[in-house]
Coordinates of C-alpha atoms and ligand atoms in Angstrom, one line a residue:
M1 CA 53.2 3.2 16.6
S2 CA 55.6 5.9 18.8
D3 CA 55.8 5.4 22.6
K4 CA 54.2 9.1 22.3
E5 CA 51.0 7.6 20.4
T6 CA 50.7 5.1 22.6
A7 CA 50.4 6.7 26.1
M8 CA 48.2 8.9 24.3
S9 CA 45.7 6.5 22.8
D10 CA 45.2 5.3 26.5
D11 CA 43.0 7.5 27.5
H12 CA 40.9 7.6 24.1
T13 CA 37.8 5.6 24.3
A14 CA 37.0 6.6 20.1
P15 CA 38.9 4.8 17.3
S16 CA 41.4 7.1 15.8
N17 CA 40.6 8.7 12.6
F18 CA 42.8 11.3 10.4
I19 CA 41.8 14.0 12.8
R20 CA 43.1 12.6 15.6
Q21 CA 46.3 11.5 13.9
I22 CA 46.7 15.5 13.1
I23 CA 45.6 16.2 16.8
D24 CA 48.3 13.7 18.2
E25 CA 51.2 14.8 15.7
D26 CA 50.3 18.8 17.0
I27 CA 50.8 17.5 20.7
A28 CA 53.5 15.7 19.8
A29 CA 55.2 18.8 18.5
N30 CA 53.9 20.8 21.3
K31 CA 51.9 23.2 19.1
N32 CA 49.6 25.6 21.1
D33 CA 51.2 24.3 24.3
G34 CA 49.7 21.0 23.8
R35 CA 46.0 22.4 24.2
V36 CA 42.9 21.1 22.8
V37 CA 40.2 23.7 22.0
T38 CA 37.1 22.8 19.8
R39 CA 33.6 24.3 19.0
F40 CA 30.6 23.3 17.7
P41 CA 29.4 26.5 15.9
P42 CA 25.7 26.2 14.9
E43 CA 23.6 28.9 13.2
P44 CA 20.6 29.4 15.3
N45 CA 18.2 29.0 12.3
G46 CA 16.6 25.9 12.9
Y47 CA 16.8 22.4 14.9
L48 CA 19.7 20.2 14.9
H49 CA 19.8 17.4 12.8
I50 CA 21.6 13.8 12.6
G51 CA 24.5 15.7 10.4
H52 CA 24.9 17.9 13.5
A53 CA 25.3 14.9 16.0
K54 CA 28.4 14.0 14.3
S55 CA 29.8 17.3 14.3
I56 CA 29.0 17.3 17.8
W57 CA 30.2 13.9 18.6
L58 CA 33.2 14.7 16.8
N59 CA 34.2 18.1 18.6
F60 CA 32.8 17.3 22.1
G61 CA 34.3 13.7 21.7
I62 CA 37.8 15.2 20.9
A63 CA 38.0 17.5 23.6
E64 CA 37.0 15.2 26.1
D65 CA 39.4 12.4 25.1
Y66 CA 42.3 14.7 24.5
H67 CA 41.5 16.7 28.2
G68 CA 40.4 20.2 26.2
T69 CA 37.6 22.3 26.0
C70 CA 34.7 22.4 23.7
H71 CA 33.0 25.6 22.7
L72 CA 29.2 26.0 22.1
R73 CA 29.3 29.0 19.9
F74 CA 26.2 30.1 17.7
D75 CA 27.1 32.1 14.7
D76 CA 24.3 34.7 14.9
T77 CA 25.2 36.8 12.1
N78 CA 22.2 36.3 10.0
P79 CA 19.2 37.7 12.3
H80 CA 16.0 37.7 10.3
K81 CA 16.6 33.8 9.9
E82 CA 17.4 33.0 13.7
N83 CA 15.2 33.1 17.4
V84 CA 15.9 32.2 20.8
E85 CA 13.7 28.9 20.4
F86 CA 16.4 27.8 17.9
V87 CA 19.0 28.4 20.4
E88 CA 17.3 26.8 23.1
A89 CA 16.5 24.0 21.4
I90 CA 20.2 23.7 20.4
Q91 CA 21.2 23.8 23.7
N92 CA 18.9 21.1 24.9
D93 CA 19.9 18.7 21.9
V94 CA 23.5 19.0 23.1
R95 CA 23.2 18.4 26.4
W96 CA 20.5 15.6 25.6
L97 CA 23.1 14.1 23.5
G98 CA 25.5 14.2 26.7
Y99 CA 27.6 16.7 26.1
D100 CA 28.3 19.9 28.3
W101 CA 29.9 23.2 27.2
G102 CA 30.8 24.5 30.9
E103 CA 31.1 28.2 30.7
H104 CA 32.0 28.2 26.8
R105 CA 28.7 29.1 25.6
Y106 CA 29.4 32.4 23.1
F107 CA 27.4 34.2 20.6
A108 CA 29.3 35.6 17.3
S109 CA 27.5 38.5 18.6
D110 CA 29.4 38.8 21.6
Y111 CA 32.1 39.6 19.2
F112 CA 30.6 42.2 17.0
E113 CA 32.4 45.2 18.5
Q114 CA 35.7 43.6 17.9
L115 CA 34.5 42.4 14.8
Y116 CA 33.8 46.1 13.6
D117 CA 37.2 47.3 14.9
F118 CA 38.9 44.4 12.6
A119 CA 37.2 45.9 9.7
V120 CA 38.4 49.4 10.7
Q121 CA 41.6 47.8 11.1
L122 CA 41.7 46.6 7.3
I123 CA 40.5 49.5 5.9
K124 CA 43.1 51.4 7.5
L125 CA 45.7 48.7 6.3
G126 CA 44.3 49.4 2.6
K127 CA 42.4 46.1 2.7
A128 CA 39.0 46.7 2.7
Y129 CA 36.7 49.4 0.9
V130 CA 33.2 50.4 0.9
C131 CA 31.6 49.5 -2.3
E132 CA 28.5 50.9 -4.0
L133 CA 27.7 48.4 -6.9
S134 CA 24.2 46.8 -6.9
A135 CA 24.0 43.3 -5.9
E136 CA 23.3 42.5 -9.7
A137 CA 26.5 44.5 -10.6
M138 CA 28.4 42.9 -8.1
R139 CA 27.7 39.4 -9.7
E140 CA 28.6 40.8 -13.0
Y141 CA 31.7 42.1 -11.8
R142 CA 32.7 38.8 -9.9
G143 CA 33.1 37.0 -13.2
T144 CA 32.6 33.1 -13.4
L145 CA 34.9 30.0 -12.9
T146 CA 36.4 30.3 -15.9
E147 CA 36.8 33.8 -16.1
P148 CA 38.3 36.6 -13.6
G149 CA 36.1 39.4 -12.0
K150 CA 36.8 43.0 -12.7
N151 CA 37.9 45.7 -10.3
S152 CA 34.8 47.4 -8.8
P153 CA 35.2 51.3 -9.5
Y154 CA 35.2 52.0 -6.1
R155 CA 38.1 49.8 -5.1
E156 CA 40.9 52.7 -5.2
R157 CA 39.0 54.9 -2.6
P158 CA 41.2 56.4 0.0
V159 CA 41.4 55.0 3.4
E160 CA 39.9 58.2 4.9
E161 CA 36.9 58.1 3.0
N162 CA 36.1 54.3 3.5
L163 CA 36.9 55.1 7.0
D164 CA 34.0 57.6 7.0
L165 CA 31.4 55.9 4.9
F166 CA 31.8 52.4 6.8
A167 CA 31.3 54.7 10.5
R168 CA 28.3 56.2 8.4
M169 CA 27.0 52.7 7.4
R170 CA 27.1 51.8 11.3
A171 CA 25.3 55.1 12.1
G172 CA 22.6 53.8 10.0
E173 CA 22.7 56.7 7.3
F174 CA 22.4 54.5 4.2
A175 CA 19.7 52.0 3.2
D176 CA 19.8 48.5 2.9
G177 CA 21.9 47.4 -0.4
E178 CA 23.3 50.7 -0.8
K179 CA 26.8 49.9 0.5
V180 CA 28.7 46.9 1.8
L181 CA 32.2 46.9 2.8
R182 CA 34.4 44.8 0.9
A183 CA 37.8 42.7 1.7
K184 CA 40.4 43.8 -1.3
I185 CA 41.9 40.9 -2.2
D186 CA 42.1 39.7 -5.7
M187 CA 39.4 40.0 -8.7
A188 CA 41.3 37.5 -10.8
S189 CA 42.0 34.8 -8.4
P190 CA 40.9 31.4 -9.5
N191 CA 39.2 30.9 -6.1
I192 CA 36.2 33.3 -6.1
N193 CA 35.8 33.5 -2.4
L194 CA 39.1 35.6 -2.5
R195 CA 37.4 38.2 -5.5
D196 CA 36.8 41.2 -2.9
P197 CA 34.0 39.2 -0.8
T198 CA 31.5 41.1 1.1
I199 CA 32.3 41.2 4.9
Y200 CA 29.6 43.8 5.9
R201 CA 26.2 44.5 4.4
I202 CA 23.0 46.7 5.7
R203 CA 20.1 45.4 7.5
H204 CA 17.8 47.9 8.9
G205 CA 14.4 46.8 10.6
V206 CA 15.7 43.6 12.4
V207 CA 15.9 43.2 15.7
H208 CA 18.8 40.5 16.5
H209 CA 18.0 37.8 19.2
Q210 CA 21.1 38.7 21.1
T211 CA 21.8 42.4 20.4
G212 CA 18.7 43.7 19.5
A213 CA 18.3 46.7 17.8
E214 CA 21.8 47.9 18.6
W215 CA 23.1 47.5 14.8
C216 CA 22.4 47.9 11.2
I217 CA 25.2 46.9 9.8
Y218 CA 25.8 42.9 10.2
P219 CA 29.0 41.4 9.5
M220 CA 29.5 38.0 7.2
Y221 CA 29.9 34.3 8.0
D222 CA 33.2 33.9 6.4
Y223 CA 34.5 37.0 8.2
T224 CA 32.7 36.1 11.7
H225 CA 33.5 32.6 11.8
C226 CA 37.4 32.5 11.4
L227 CA 37.7 35.7 13.7
S228 CA 35.5 34.3 16.3
D229 CA 37.5 30.8 16.1
M230 CA 40.7 33.0 16.6
L231 CA 39.2 35.5 19.7
E232 CA 38.3 31.8 21.5
G233 CA 41.5 30.5 20.7
I234 CA 40.4 27.6 19.0
T235 CA 43.3 25.4 18.0
H236 CA 41.4 22.9 15.7
S237 CA 38.7 24.1 13.9
L238 CA 36.5 21.4 12.6
C239 CA 34.3 21.4 9.5
T240 CA 32.7 19.8 6.6
L241 CA 34.2 19.7 3.4
E242 CA 32.3 22.1 1.4
F243 CA 34.5 25.0 3.3
A244 CA 37.9 23.7 2.4
D245 CA 37.4 26.6 -0.7
H246 CA 36.6 29.4 2.0
R247 CA 40.1 28.3 4.2
P248 CA 42.2 30.8 2.5
L249 CA 39.7 33.4 2.7
Y250 CA 39.9 32.9 6.6
D251 CA 43.9 32.5 6.3
W252 CA 43.6 35.8 4.8
F253 CA 41.6 37.7 7.3
L254 CA 43.9 36.1 10.0
D255 CA 47.0 37.0 8.4
T256 CA 46.2 40.2 7.5
L257 CA 45.4 41.3 10.8
E258 CA 48.6 39.2 12.3
T259 CA 46.4 38.0 14.8
P260 CA 48.3 36.3 17.8
C261 CA 46.6 33.2 17.1
H262 CA 46.0 30.9 13.9
P263 CA 43.1 27.7 14.4
Q264 CA 44.0 25.3 12.2
Q265 CA 40.9 24.3 10.0
I266 CA 40.3 20.5 9.1
E267 CA 38.0 19.6 6.7
F268 CA 35.6 16.0 7.4
S269 CA 32.6 14.9 5.0
R270 CA 29.2 15.7 5.8
L271 CA 26.9 13.1 7.0
S272 CA 24.0 12.1 4.7
L273 CA 21.7 9.3 5.7
Q274 CA 19.9 7.3 3.0
Y275 CA 15.9 8.3 2.8
T276 CA 16.1 11.4 4.5
I277 CA 17.3 15.0 4.1
T278 CA 19.9 16.8 6.3
S279 CA 19.4 19.9 4.8
K280 CA 18.2 22.9 6.8
R281 CA 16.6 24.7 4.5
K282 CA 14.6 21.6 3.4
L283 CA 13.8 20.7 7.1
T284 CA 12.2 23.9 7.3
A285 CA 10.4 23.8 4.3
L286 CA 9.0 20.5 5.8
V287 CA 8.2 22.1 9.2
E288 CA 6.9 25.2 7.7
D289 CA 4.5 23.7 4.7
G290 CA 3.1 21.2 7.6
H291 CA 4.3 18.0 5.7
V292 CA 4.9 16.9 9.4
E293 CA 3.9 18.1 13.1
G294 CA 6.8 20.1 13.8
W295 CA 10.6 19.9 14.2
D296 CA 10.3 17.1 16.8
D297 CA 7.8 15.1 14.6
P298 CA 9.4 11.3 15.4
R299 CA 9.9 11.1 11.5
M300 CA 12.2 14.0 11.0
P301 CA 16.2 13.3 11.3
T302 CA 16.4 16.6 13.9
I303 CA 17.9 15.4 17.2
A304 CA 14.4 16.3 18.7
G305 CA 12.6 13.8 16.5
M306 CA 14.6 11.4 17.5
R307 CA 14.6 11.7 20.9
R308 CA 10.6 11.9 20.8
R309 CA 10.9 8.8 18.5
G310 CA 12.7 7.2 21.3
Y311 CA 16.3 6.8 19.8
P312 CA 18.7 6.8 23.0
P313 CA 21.7 9.3 23.0
A314 CA 24.0 6.4 23.2
A315 CA 22.9 5.1 20.2
I316 CA 23.4 8.2 18.3
R317 CA 26.8 8.5 19.5
D318 CA 27.8 5.2 19.1
F319 CA 26.1 5.5 15.5
C320 CA 28.6 8.5 14.9
Q321 CA 31.5 6.5 16.1
R322 CA 30.5 3.3 14.0
I323 CA 30.3 5.8 11.0
G324 CA 33.6 7.4 11.5
V325 CA 35.5 10.5 10.3
T326 CA 36.8 10.6 6.7
K327 CA 37.0 13.0 3.3
S328 CA 35.1 10.8 1.3
D329 CA 31.7 11.8 0.7
N330 CA 28.9 8.6 1.5
S331 CA 25.4 8.1 2.0
V332 CA 25.2 6.1 5.0
E333 CA 22.1 3.5 5.0
M334 CA 19.6 4.0 7.7
G335 CA 19.8 0.3 8.6
V336 CA 23.3 1.3 10.3
L337 CA 21.7 4.0 12.8
E338 CA 18.6 1.6 13.5
N339 CA 21.0 -1.1 14.5
C340 CA 22.6 1.0 16.8
V341 CA 19.3 1.9 18.4
R342 CA 18.3 -1.8 18.3
E343 CA 21.5 -2.9 20.1
E344 CA 21.2 -0.5 23.1
L345 CA 17.6 -1.1 23.4
N346 CA 17.4 -4.9 23.4
A347 CA 20.1 -4.5 26.3
R348 CA 18.1 -2.3 28.4
A349 CA 14.6 -2.2 27.4
P350 CA 12.2 -3.9 29.8
R351 CA 9.5 -6.3 27.7
R352 CA 6.3 -5.7 27.9
M353 CA 3.1 -7.1 26.2
A354 CA 0.5 -5.0 23.8
V355 CA -1.8 -6.0 21.3
L356 CA -1.9 -3.3 18.7
N357 CA -4.7 -4.9 16.4
P358 CA -7.1 -6.6 19.2
L359 CA -9.4 -9.6 19.1
K360 CA -11.2 -10.6 21.8
V361 CA -10.9 -14.2 23.5
V362 CA -13.4 -15.4 25.8
I363 CA -12.3 -18.6 27.9
S364 CA -15.0 -20.1 28.6
N365 CA -14.0 -22.3 31.1
Y366 CA -11.7 -19.6 33.0
P367 CA -14.0 -18.5 36.0
E368 CA -15.9 -15.5 35.9
G369 CA -14.5 -12.5 37.7
Q370 CA -11.1 -14.4 38.3
V371 CA -7.7 -12.3 38.0
E372 CA -4.8 -14.4 38.4
S373 CA -1.6 -12.4 39.0
L374 CA 1.5 -13.6 36.7
T375 CA 4.7 -12.8 38.0
V376 CA 7.1 -12.1 35.1
A377 CA 10.6 -11.3 34.3
N378 CA 11.3 -8.1 32.9
H379 CA 13.8 -9.0 30.7
P380 CA 14.9 -12.4 29.1
Q381 CA 18.8 -12.1 30.1
D382 CA 19.0 -9.3 32.7
E383 CA 17.9 -10.0 36.4
S384 CA 18.7 -7.2 37.5
L385 CA 15.8 -5.4 35.6
G386 CA 13.5 -7.1 37.9
S387 CA 10.0 -8.4 37.4
R388 CA 6.2 -7.3 37.3
E389 CA 2.5 -8.9 37.8
I390 CA 0.8 -9.5 34.6
P391 CA -3.1 -10.2 35.3
M392 CA -4.6 -13.1 33.8
S393 CA -8.8 -13.2 33.4
R394 CA -11.3 -14.9 31.5
E395 CA -11.4 -12.0 28.4
V396 CA -8.1 -11.3 26.7
Y397 CA -6.9 -9.5 23.4
I398 CA -4.7 -11.4 21.2
D399 CA -3.6 -9.3 17.8
R400 CA -5.7 -10.2 14.6
A401 CA -2.6 -11.3 13.0
D402 CA -2.2 -14.2 15.4
F403 CA -5.6 -15.9 14.3
M404 CA -6.6 -17.4 10.9
E405 CA -9.5 -19.9 10.5
V406 CA -7.2 -22.0 8.5
A407 CA -3.5 -22.1 8.9
P408 CA -2.3 -20.6 5.1
N409 CA 0.9 -22.8 5.4
K410 CA 3.1 -24.9 7.4
K411 CA 5.1 -22.3 9.0
F412 CA 1.9 -20.5 10.5
K413 CA 2.3 -21.4 14.3
R414 CA -0.3 -19.4 16.0
L415 CA -3.9 -19.6 16.6
V416 CA -6.3 -21.4 14.1
A417 CA -9.8 -22.6 14.6
G418 CA -9.6 -25.9 16.5
G419 CA -5.7 -25.4 17.2
E420 CA -4.0 -24.8 20.3
V421 CA -1.5 -21.8 21.2
R422 CA 0.3 -20.4 24.6
L423 CA -0.3 -17.2 25.7
R424 CA 3.0 -15.9 26.6
N425 CA 4.0 -16.2 30.5
S426 CA 0.4 -18.0 30.5
Y427 CA -1.7 -20.7 29.5
V428 CA -2.3 -22.7 26.8
I429 CA -5.9 -22.4 25.2
R430 CA -7.6 -23.8 22.1
C431 CA -9.9 -22.1 19.8
D432 CA -13.4 -23.6 20.2
E433 CA -15.5 -21.5 18.1
V434 CA -15.2 -18.7 15.8
I435 CA -17.5 -15.4 15.9
K436 CA -18.4 -13.1 13.1
D437 CA -20.8 -10.5 12.5
G438 CA -23.2 -10.1 9.7
Q439 CA -20.4 -9.0 7.3
G440 CA -18.6 -12.2 8.0
E441 CA -15.7 -10.5 10.0
I442 CA -14.6 -12.0 12.9
V443 CA -15.5 -10.3 16.0
E444 CA -14.5 -12.8 19.1
L445 CA -13.0 -16.2 19.6
R446 CA -14.8 -18.7 21.9
C447 CA -11.5 -20.7 23.3
S448 CA -10.8 -22.8 26.7
Y449 CA -7.8 -23.2 28.1
D450 CA -5.7 -26.0 30.3
P451 CA -5.0 -25.0 33.7
A452 CA -2.3 -27.8 34.0
T453 CA -0.2 -25.6 31.4
L454 CA 0.8 -22.8 33.4
G455 CA 4.8 -22.5 32.6
A456 CA 4.8 -25.8 31.2
N457 CA 3.8 -28.2 28.4
P458 CA 2.4 -31.2 29.4
E459 CA 4.0 -34.3 27.8
G460 CA 2.5 -35.3 24.4
R461 CA 1.0 -32.2 23.5
K462 CA 2.6 -30.1 20.4
V463 CA 2.1 -26.8 21.2
K464 CA 4.6 -24.7 19.1
G465 CA 3.0 -21.3 18.8
V466 CA 3.6 -18.4 21.5
I467 CA 1.6 -15.2 21.0
H468 CA 1.4 -11.9 23.2
W469 CA -2.0 -11.2 24.9
V470 CA -3.6 -8.3 27.3
S471 CA -6.2 -9.1 29.7
A472 CA -9.4 -7.2 28.5
A473 CA -10.5 -6.5 32.2
R474 CA -7.4 -4.5 33.1
G475 CA -5.6 -3.7 29.9
I476 CA -5.4 0.2 29.3
H477 CA -5.9 1.6 25.9
A478 CA -3.6 3.5 24.0
E479 CA -2.8 5.1 20.5
V480 CA 0.3 3.5 18.8
R481 CA 1.9 5.2 16.1
L482 CA 4.4 3.2 13.9
Y483 CA 6.6 5.0 11.7
D484 CA 8.3 4.2 8.4
R485 CA 10.7 6.0 6.4
L486 CA 10.0 9.6 5.5
F487 CA 11.0 9.4 1.9
N488 CA 10.8 7.1 -0.7
H489 CA 13.5 7.8 -2.5
P490 CA 17.4 7.0 -1.0
T491 CA 18.7 10.6 -1.7
P492 CA 15.9 13.0 -1.6
D493 CA 18.6 15.8 -0.6
A494 CA 19.9 15.3 -4.0
A495 CA 16.9 17.0 -5.6
K496 CA 18.2 19.7 -7.4
D497 CA 17.1 23.3 -6.7
G498 CA 13.5 23.8 -8.7
E499 CA 12.9 20.2 -8.4
D500 CA 10.5 19.4 -5.7
F501 CA 11.8 16.9 -3.0
T502 CA 8.4 16.6 -1.2
A503 CA 7.3 14.7 -4.1
H504 CA 9.4 11.9 -2.7
L505 CA 7.9 12.1 0.7
N506 CA 6.2 8.7 1.6
P507 CA 2.7 8.7 1.9
E508 CA 2.6 5.7 4.5
S509 CA 5.3 7.3 6.6
L510 CA 3.0 7.1 9.7
L511 CA 0.3 4.4 10.9
T512 CA -1.9 5.2 13.7
L513 CA -3.4 2.5 15.1
T514 CA -6.2 3.9 18.0
Q515 CA -7.9 0.7 19.2
C516 CA -4.4 -0.5 21.2
V517 CA -4.4 -2.4 24.3
L518 CA -1.5 -2.5 26.7
E519 CA -0.4 -4.8 29.7
P520 CA -1.7 -2.4 32.7
A521 CA 2.3 -2.1 34.0
L522 CA 2.7 0.3 31.0
A523 CA 0.3 3.0 33.0
E524 CA 3.5 3.4 34.8
A525 CA 5.6 4.2 31.9
Q526 CA 7.4 7.7 31.5
V527 CA 8.3 9.9 28.7
G528 CA 12.1 8.8 27.6
E529 CA 11.5 5.3 29.0
H530 CA 11.9 2.9 26.7
Y531 CA 10.3 -0.7 26.3
Q532 CA 10.0 -3.5 23.8
F533 CA 6.5 -4.4 23.1
E534 CA 7.2 -8.3 22.5
R535 CA 7.0 -9.1 18.9
E536 CA 6.3 -5.6 18.1
G537 CA 9.1 -3.6 18.4
Y538 CA 10.8 -0.7 20.7
F539 CA 8.3 1.7 22.0
C540 CA 8.4 4.9 24.4
K541 CA 5.6 7.1 25.5
D542 CA 4.7 10.0 23.6
P543 CA 4.8 13.4 25.6
A544 CA 1.3 14.2 24.3
T545 CA -1.6 12.1 25.3
T546 CA -5.0 12.0 22.9
A547 CA -7.8 13.9 22.9
S548 CA -9.5 11.6 25.6
G549 CA -6.4 11.4 27.8
A550 CA -5.2 7.9 26.6
P551 CA -1.5 7.6 26.5
I552 CA 0.4 7.1 22.9
F553 CA 3.1 5.3 22.1
N554 CA 5.7 5.9 19.4
R555 CA 7.5 2.7 17.7
T556 CA 11.3 3.6 17.7
V557 CA 12.2 0.9 15.7
T558 CA 11.2 -2.5 14.4
L559 CA 12.8 -5.7 16.4
R560 CA 14.5 -6.5 13.0
D561 CA 15.9 -4.7 10.2
S562 CA 13.4 -3.9 7.7
W563 CA 15.8 -1.8 5.7
A564 CA 17.6 -5.1 3.9
K565 CA 14.1 -5.9 2.7
I566 CA 13.5 -2.2 0.8
E567 CA 16.9 -2.3 -0.3
Q568 CA 16.1 -5.4 -2.1
Q569 CA 13.1 -4.1 -3.5
A570 CA 14.7 -1.2 -4.5
A571 CA 17.3 -3.4 -6.4
R572 CA 14.4 -5.4 -8.1
S573 CA 12.7 -2.5 -9.4
G574 CA 16.1 -1.3 -10.7
Ligands
ATP601 P1 23.1 26.2 7.0 O1 23.0 26.0 5.4 O2 21.9 26.7 7.9 O3 24.5 26.6 7.5 P2 24.4 23.9 8.4 O4 24.2 22.6 8.2 O5 25.6 24.1 7.6 O6 23.2 24.5 7.7 P3 25.0 25.0 10.5 O7 24.1 25.3 12.1 O8 26.1 25.8 10.1 O9 24.2 24.4 9.8 O10 25.8 23.9 11.2 C1 26.7 23.8 12.3 C2 27.9 23.0 12.3 O11 27.5 21.5 11.9 C3 29.0 23.3 11.0 O12 30.1 22.9 11.4 C4 28.7 22.2 10.3 O13 29.9 22.3 9.4 C5 28.2 21.0 10.7 N1 27.4 20.3 10.3 C6 26.0 20.5 9.3 N2 26.0 19.5 8.7 C7 26.5 18.4 9.3 C8 26.4 17.3 8.1 N3 25.7 16.7 7.8 N4 27.4 16.2 8.8 C9 28.5 16.7 10.0 N5 28.6 17.8 10.2 C10 27.5 18.9 9.4
MG602 MG1 26.8 26.6 8.0

C-alpha cells in the first residue's frame, strides 16, 4: 500500500472493495479535483427492498467515508407507474436506514426542460431524428443479437423537419405512439442498445406526480439517467451489472453533446437473497394480488417490511458490509441477514417473559391474593439496561410445550407429572395433579411451590429445567405473529416470465397466536423497540392492534439459526 492509500483508509469504516479501490486511484490522480459525488437513483414505482439497501449503503457510505456527497435522485420518467406515496416511502426508508441526502434531493423531472434542449441539440448535430415506425415495425427493424438491424426510412430526415416535428410532438399535435425521437447511432452495432434507441416518447393523459400535465412527451430512462448524472456533477455512478451494456450509450450521449463532465459508471452485482424476491414487478404483484398485507408486511423483503418485522437498521447496514461488493452474481443465504439481526439484538434487546401457548398452573400452597414483586435484570450481561419488576402470583401461565405428563426422553428437562421445574427468576414448583377436560385435553396443572427456592436451589435437589412463565393475575393478553420464509423455493425470482412465481409461496409463512400472555412490563413497549422473549426469539410491537385493542407483537427472528435446518432438509430431498 502506498502512503496515500494508508492515509485515506484511516478514516474508512468499511472494508475496501473494487469500487473503493477505483475511487482511491482517482483521488490519488486528482481526478475530479479529488471530489466524490455519488447518487442513489430509485424510480418511485414501488417500495425499496433489501437490494436497494445495498445500493444505498454503498452510495451513501462511500460519500460519507470520502467526505463527499450522495444525492437522492428520483428517476421519474415513467409517470403512469409512479406516485408520491412511493416518493415519500423511499425517503422514509433511506432516512430510517441512517442516511441523509441533506439538500441534495432531485427529480429527473427537474431536468425535463434541459433534457429537451439537449435533444434539440442532438437533432441540430444530425444525431437524432423523429421516427414514425410503429412499435412493431421498430422491433423488426432492430434486428437480433446475431443479425444487424435496418435503417428506419425516416432516418435521413432533414434537420429542419426533425426540429419542427419534435416541437410539435411537445406541443401535443400527435397521438401516443405516432412518433418518437430516436438517437442516430448505428443500426448494425453489435450492441443493441446503440441501434438508434428511442429517446422521447409521447404520453398523453398522464398526470406526472411532479410536473403535472406540463409535458406530453417523456424522455427515456437511458437518455435521462446519464444526463441527470452529468447535470448533478456525479463523479462515480454506481449501478448494477445489467447496465454495463448501456454504458456505451451513456458515453455516446455525453460525448456527442460534449458535456463538461463525464461521470464514470461502475457496475457491481445485484444482491439476491434466497427464499425471497427482489424484483419490483413481482413485489408489486404480491401486494396488488393480496398475497401479503401490503408493502410493509413483515414477510416482505422491503425495507418497510423489515422495519415492521423489527430488523434494526444497523443490522441491515452490517449485512450489506458483510456480503461485500463484487462483480460476481451470487445468491446470499437468508441466514446471513438473520444472523446480523440476531447479533445486533442480542447485544441490546431487553429480556422479557411471554407465554405464547398458555397452560394455566395453580400453585395450591401459594397464598391466595398474594402478589410478590420480583426484581429481575433486563439483560444477562449488560447491567446498564437496568431491571424491572415481575409479579408472582398464585396462578401463572406456562407454555404448553413445557409440560408433558411423561417425559418423552431423557433430554426433556421441563415439567412432567410429579416432577419439578424452576420458574425462571422465581421458585421451584412441583406438578401434583393434571386436570383434563371431557376430551382428555390438559386444561390446568395443580402445583405446589417451595418458598425456600427463590433464587437458590436447596442442596440435594436436582432441578435441571428452567421454564418461562407469566402471572395470570397481572399478565397482559396479546396476539403474537410468527413468520417463516415467504417462499418455499430458494430462488423464486428465477421463475421465468409466464411461469407463476407465486406457486412457490409458503402457505405457512405466517402463524398467528391469539391467546398469548405477556409479562406486564411489556405494556410499556413502544413501536420500534426490540425485546427478547426468553426462549422464543426477538420480538417487536406492531403499529396495529387487534380488533379488541390488544397489542400485537411480531417475531423478528428466532434465537437460533433455523435456516441451517431448512438447507439440510432441502439437500436431503434433493
Ligand atoms: P426497476 O425494474 O423498477 O427499474 P430496480 O430494482 O432497478 O427496478 P430502481 O428504483 O431503478 O429499481 O433502483 C434504484 C437503484 O437501486 C439502482 O441504482 C439499482 O441498480 C439499485 N438496485 C436495485 N436492485 C438492486 C439489487 N438487487 N442489488 C443492488 N442494487 C440494486
Ligand atoms: Mg431500475
